[in-house]
Amino acid sequence: MLKVEEHSPVEFSADLIGRFDEIIARYPGGKQKSALLPILHLVQAELGWLSTTAMDKVAAYLQIRPIEVYEVASFYTMYFLKPQGKFMLEVCRTGPCCLVGAEKILDHLETRLGVKEGEVTPDGLFSFRGVECLAACGYGPVLQIGPEYTFYENLTTESVDQLIEDLKKKS
Amino acid sequence: MSDNKVKVTIDGITVEVENGTTILNAARQIGGDIVPPAMCYYSKLKGSGGKCRTCIVKVSKGSEKDPRPMPKLVASCRTTVMDGMEVQNITSPEVLEARAGVVEILLINHPLDCPICDQAGECDLQDLGYEHGLQKTRYEFERRTFERIDIGDKIQLHMNRCILCYRCVYTADQITDSRVHGVLNRGDHSEISTYIEQAIDNDFSGNVIDVCPVGALTDRTFRFKNRVWFTKPVDAHRNCPTCSGKVTLWYKGPDVLRVTARKDQFGEVEEFICNTCRFEKKSTSDWAIEEPTRISDTSVIAANHYETLRPLPVIRPNEELREANKKELEKTVKY
Amino acid sequence: MSRKLLLEHINVPGIAGLDVYRQKGGYRAVEKALKTLTPDEVVEEVKKSGLRGRGGAGFPTGMKWSFLAKPEGVPRYLVCNADESEPGTFKDRYLMTHIPHALIEGMIVSSYALGAKASYIYVRGEMMPQIRILEKAIAEARNAGFLGKNILGTGYELELYVQPGGGAYICGEETALLESLEGKRGNPRIKPPFPAIAGLYGCPTVVNNVESIAATVPIINDGGEEYAKIGIGRSTGTKLISASGNLARPGVYEIELGLPVEEFIYSDEYCGGIANGKRLKATVAGGSSVPILPANLTLKLANGEPRLMSYESLSEGGFATGTMLGSGGFIAFDEDQCIVRNTWNFSRFYHHESCGQCSPCREGTGWLEKVLHRLEYGHGKMSDIDLLVDVARKIEGNTICPLGDAAAWPVGSAIRHFRDEFEWHVKEPVKSQTQNYGLADYAKPIEKTAEVKAAE
Ligand SMILES: Cc1cc2nc3c(=O)[nH]c(=O)nc-3n(C[C@H](O)[C@H](O)[C@H](O)COP(=O)(O)O)c2cc1C
Ligand code: SF4
Ligand code: SF4
Ligand code: FES
């Protein structure tokens, strides 16, 4: 059972709705449900995560039942059903990356950020988690940061430290 | 033989069926113990089947035209027969072994709380475990657990027991006019849920209880909870404006403990009933009584051997099934 | 240097843009196909080329196209599978990042062959940068008149859209991909019907891998027969290999099929040997789903003949001594890697990625992972090894989609070839936590046995 995290109201801007409309135009008439995944990405980029309120709004916009949105959002790993740090560092933890040290990077992040996988640092800036193969095995270890999904390759503990410092300055 | 009929042979018994019939339904036309068990398929629900894999069979001859055997075991509920097809179910040790594997796997995360489960005695999984299961589980890890939730005041969900057959989802999609529950998450974290605790509020929502093959969805209005084999089922009907009004009443002494749809010999409801009949008509005076319900021979209720842990009787003597049940006979303690 | 068909111009500055791509001969295939060939003739060329699907299954592309149902008045779709998530595989990302027009051009040619008026490229959601690259390339192609209504004045019209996934390996399975594209959970469909009859929105659909689609460009430019001259036997043409793990030069390489495995690993044109001067212990030659092989069986067949990078040679010997080309994800393990740990890691992957629809895969993958975890961390029992083999066998072949098989094969093959190492983890629960089993005799050269065989 997923618990409701928040009931705060959600408004989609006219600009966002315009982008939804653009996406719907890609599919034949009546197949607007196809827009669900791309629209959820847009909403998450805007709000940082997907609250039930936000998902209900998406359902209303697409004229589908709310459960159809929950089913989808909870199936795919990219959608966050609870708030995350501003920067979610997602490190590949699958075989090929582990052959070249991905586990060390994950351990290092845990010490460095002082939180466990999936938690948020007290300043609200960082979360991290191991994710499955990111299709960059030849450049491992790798990590990505949404919502742009910028890629960082051939990581070392030093380059990760540098990245964290840069992100702190950026925020 | 007319154009739209095809011949199929299952465990040596030949039957002529409509073109487009599945192996499972052809087997049901033959009847008896060659019928593969079906935990997820439900003939009244479009799109159901293919998921639990208990109904797997071996196609030893594809058809008259193309006699090659199929390379893998197939789900009989979703494979249509071809003219001249030959199928092995209980005559194939390979099928029995694979099925025992599926049963073992289905049970690894099942709580095995039959002694306290409302469904005990009319649970397809319990029957399946008896008939095809292994002596004891080789699974030594903690079982998956979920909190029990109330879906409104009529239905309770014990997700621990769910085998993710999707029947309740199809029922809500096809029988009710709006589905509020579904399958959330994925893999072995999948769960049936409403996301937020929301009542399933619809005239026909109670049918999810009847289609559930296990005790995951149960009737919260079941009065003085009781083991079903202590209750006496009786067919009855009433003049109902919403549904057919044809039901089974479950009595203990003079009291109607609960009301369900009538089920056929394969455990499927004959006609879906409305929530008023199911949840609100609990006195004999609401109903016109017909006759005691005939219970399928394979049910634990009929076998009446639940306490003594004997295997279920088979309808006709069958050596293969006896062989498959041998392990059951050797069982000392079930859980 | 061997021939390059897809990556020939990959190092040309600006090749990701339309202008440079056209200067290097880009979009000739579109001109040729739309102006001089009928759709059926395009299909014919692809058939002649012998091209086999590059997404993993290796099914002949031309044949797949010819199965497409063509009922009157029903739209047909081409969907490109760019969900690339098989561990060890990263060639599609490479191609889309550096030479996106190769895919767009291939999509136009292929859509024309199939009579599709709207085609989708389903890209895994994590590849947002690539999605933007493709969208930009599509806009360029449309401005140049290669997309839209009446393309190049031929009357053919086509729209191309990019669709992001949401993070799910299973959406690489073609029917799960179609479900996902329809805005649903990525649950593979129960077949039949196959997509060629009822695919996207219930209409006839072809799903092809990025590389398969890009390969139609050189096939149309040079002709199917020319393409078929490259390679060996039924493995025609070139193939992108993603090389990862403990190699001196990991990366994406275009090879002519039939290249000896040994040359691929050790020559300076390709991977340049094992990193840090270590020795090779094992390889997974075609992406995580295919059986793992010890070093000796990687380089040589059981009879001592050299093993080649081709569909046939890699699978020579069946699962007893062979593996598969799969998606071309070549992962190398050096002597310090632990096979038990890697097997556990892969089984965690499949457990995590199972869609959960059918019981053997949903429950069985978790069981495998838990037992392997216990073995890896020194709490295993000898009987666990046979238990793993048995559970894997119960999953294999009994599921809705091949993910079940993909989860079972790595476990079965690791135990088949590295049983000693698994047993060592049970016998040495403490030592195995700090040390590695090492190379043992996994690299022991295989002698030619042809003469012995003949004498038998
Ligand atoms: C679990 C699973 C994952 C798959 N992932 C991919 C993938 O990421 N990319 C791909 O092209 N094919 C993938 N496939 C294979 C596709 O189902 C399909 O065979 C392929 O896209 C067909 O294209 P091709 O004939 O051009 O290879 C996968 C199959 C399975 C069973
Ligand atoms: S709750 Fe019951 S009917 Fe619904 S999926 Fe689970 S087992 Fe099937
Ligand atoms: S084999 Fe696994 S991934 Fe495929 S349908 Fe079954 S549960 Fe889903
Ligand atoms: S009844 Fe056929 S797979 Fe479940």
Coordinates of N, CA and C and ligand atoms in Angstrom, one line a residue, chain B residues 24 28 36-42 48-56 74-78 165 167, chain C residues 190 359, ligand 4:
Chain B
L24 N -7.1 -25.7 -22.6 CA -7.7 -25.8 -21.3 C -9.2 -26.1 -21.4
R28 N -11.6 -29.1 -20.4 CA -12.8 -29.0 -19.6 C -14.0 -29.7 -20.2
P36 N -6.3 -29.4 -16.6 CA -5.2 -28.7 -15.9 C -5.7 -27.7 -14.9
P37 N -5.1 -27.6 -13.8 CA -5.5 -26.6 -12.8 C -5.3 -25.2 -13.4
A38 N -6.2 -24.3 -13.1 CA -6.1 -22.9 -13.6 C -6.2 -21.9 -12.4
M39 N -5.2 -21.2 -12.1 CA -5.2 -20.3 -11.0 C -5.5 -18.8 -11.4
C40 N -5.2 -18.5 -12.7 CA -5.4 -17.1 -13.1 C -6.4 -17.0 -14.2
Y41 N -6.5 -18.0 -15.1 CA -7.5 -17.9 -16.1 C -8.9 -18.0 -15.6
Y42 N -9.8 -17.2 -16.2 CA -11.2 -17.2 -15.8 C -12.0 -17.0 -17.0
S48 N -7.8 -12.7 -19.4 CA -7.2 -13.4 -18.2 C -6.4 -14.6 -18.7
G49 N -5.6 -15.1 -17.8 CA -4.8 -16.3 -18.0 C -3.4 -16.0 -18.5
G50 N -2.6 -17.1 -18.5 CA -1.2 -17.0 -19.0 C -0.2 -16.6 -17.9
K51 N -0.7 -16.2 -16.7 CA 0.2 -15.7 -15.7 C 0.7 -16.6 -14.7
C52 N -0.2 -17.5 -14.2 CA 0.3 -18.3 -13.0 C 1.1 -19.5 -13.5
R53 N 0.9 -20.0 -14.7 CA 1.7 -21.1 -15.3 C 1.4 -22.4 -14.6
T54 N 0.3 -22.6 -13.9 CA 0.0 -23.9 -13.3 C -0.7 -24.8 -14.4
C55 N -1.2 -24.2 -15.4 CA -1.9 -25.0 -16.4 C -1.0 -25.5 -17.5
I56 N 0.3 -25.4 -17.3 CA 1.2 -25.8 -18.4 C 1.0 -27.2 -18.8
V74 N 3.5 -25.3 -22.7 CA 2.7 -24.1 -23.0 C 1.6 -23.9 -22.0
A75 N 1.2 -22.7 -21.8 CA 0.0 -22.4 -20.9 C -1.2 -22.8 -21.7
S76 N -1.9 -23.9 -21.2 CA -3.0 -24.4 -21.9 C -4.2 -23.4 -22.0
C77 N -4.2 -22.5 -21.0 CA -5.3 -21.5 -21.0 C -5.2 -20.5 -22.1
R78 N -4.0 -20.3 -22.7 CA -3.8 -19.3 -23.8 C -3.4 -19.9 -25.1
C165 N -3.0 -13.0 -9.6 CA -3.6 -13.6 -10.8 C -4.2 -12.6 -11.7
R167 N -7.1 -11.5 -11.6 CA -8.6 -11.7 -11.8 C -9.4 -10.5 -11.3
Chain C
I190 N 1.0 -11.7 -23.8 CA 1.1 -13.2 -24.1 C 0.8 -13.4 -25.6
S359 N 4.3 -16.2 -12.4 CA 4.9 -16.6 -11.1 C 6.3 -17.2 -11.1
Ligands
FES4 S1 -4.5 -20.6 -15.7 FE1 -3.1 -20.7 -17.4 S2 -1.4 -19.6 -16.8 FE2 -2.8 -19.4 -15.1

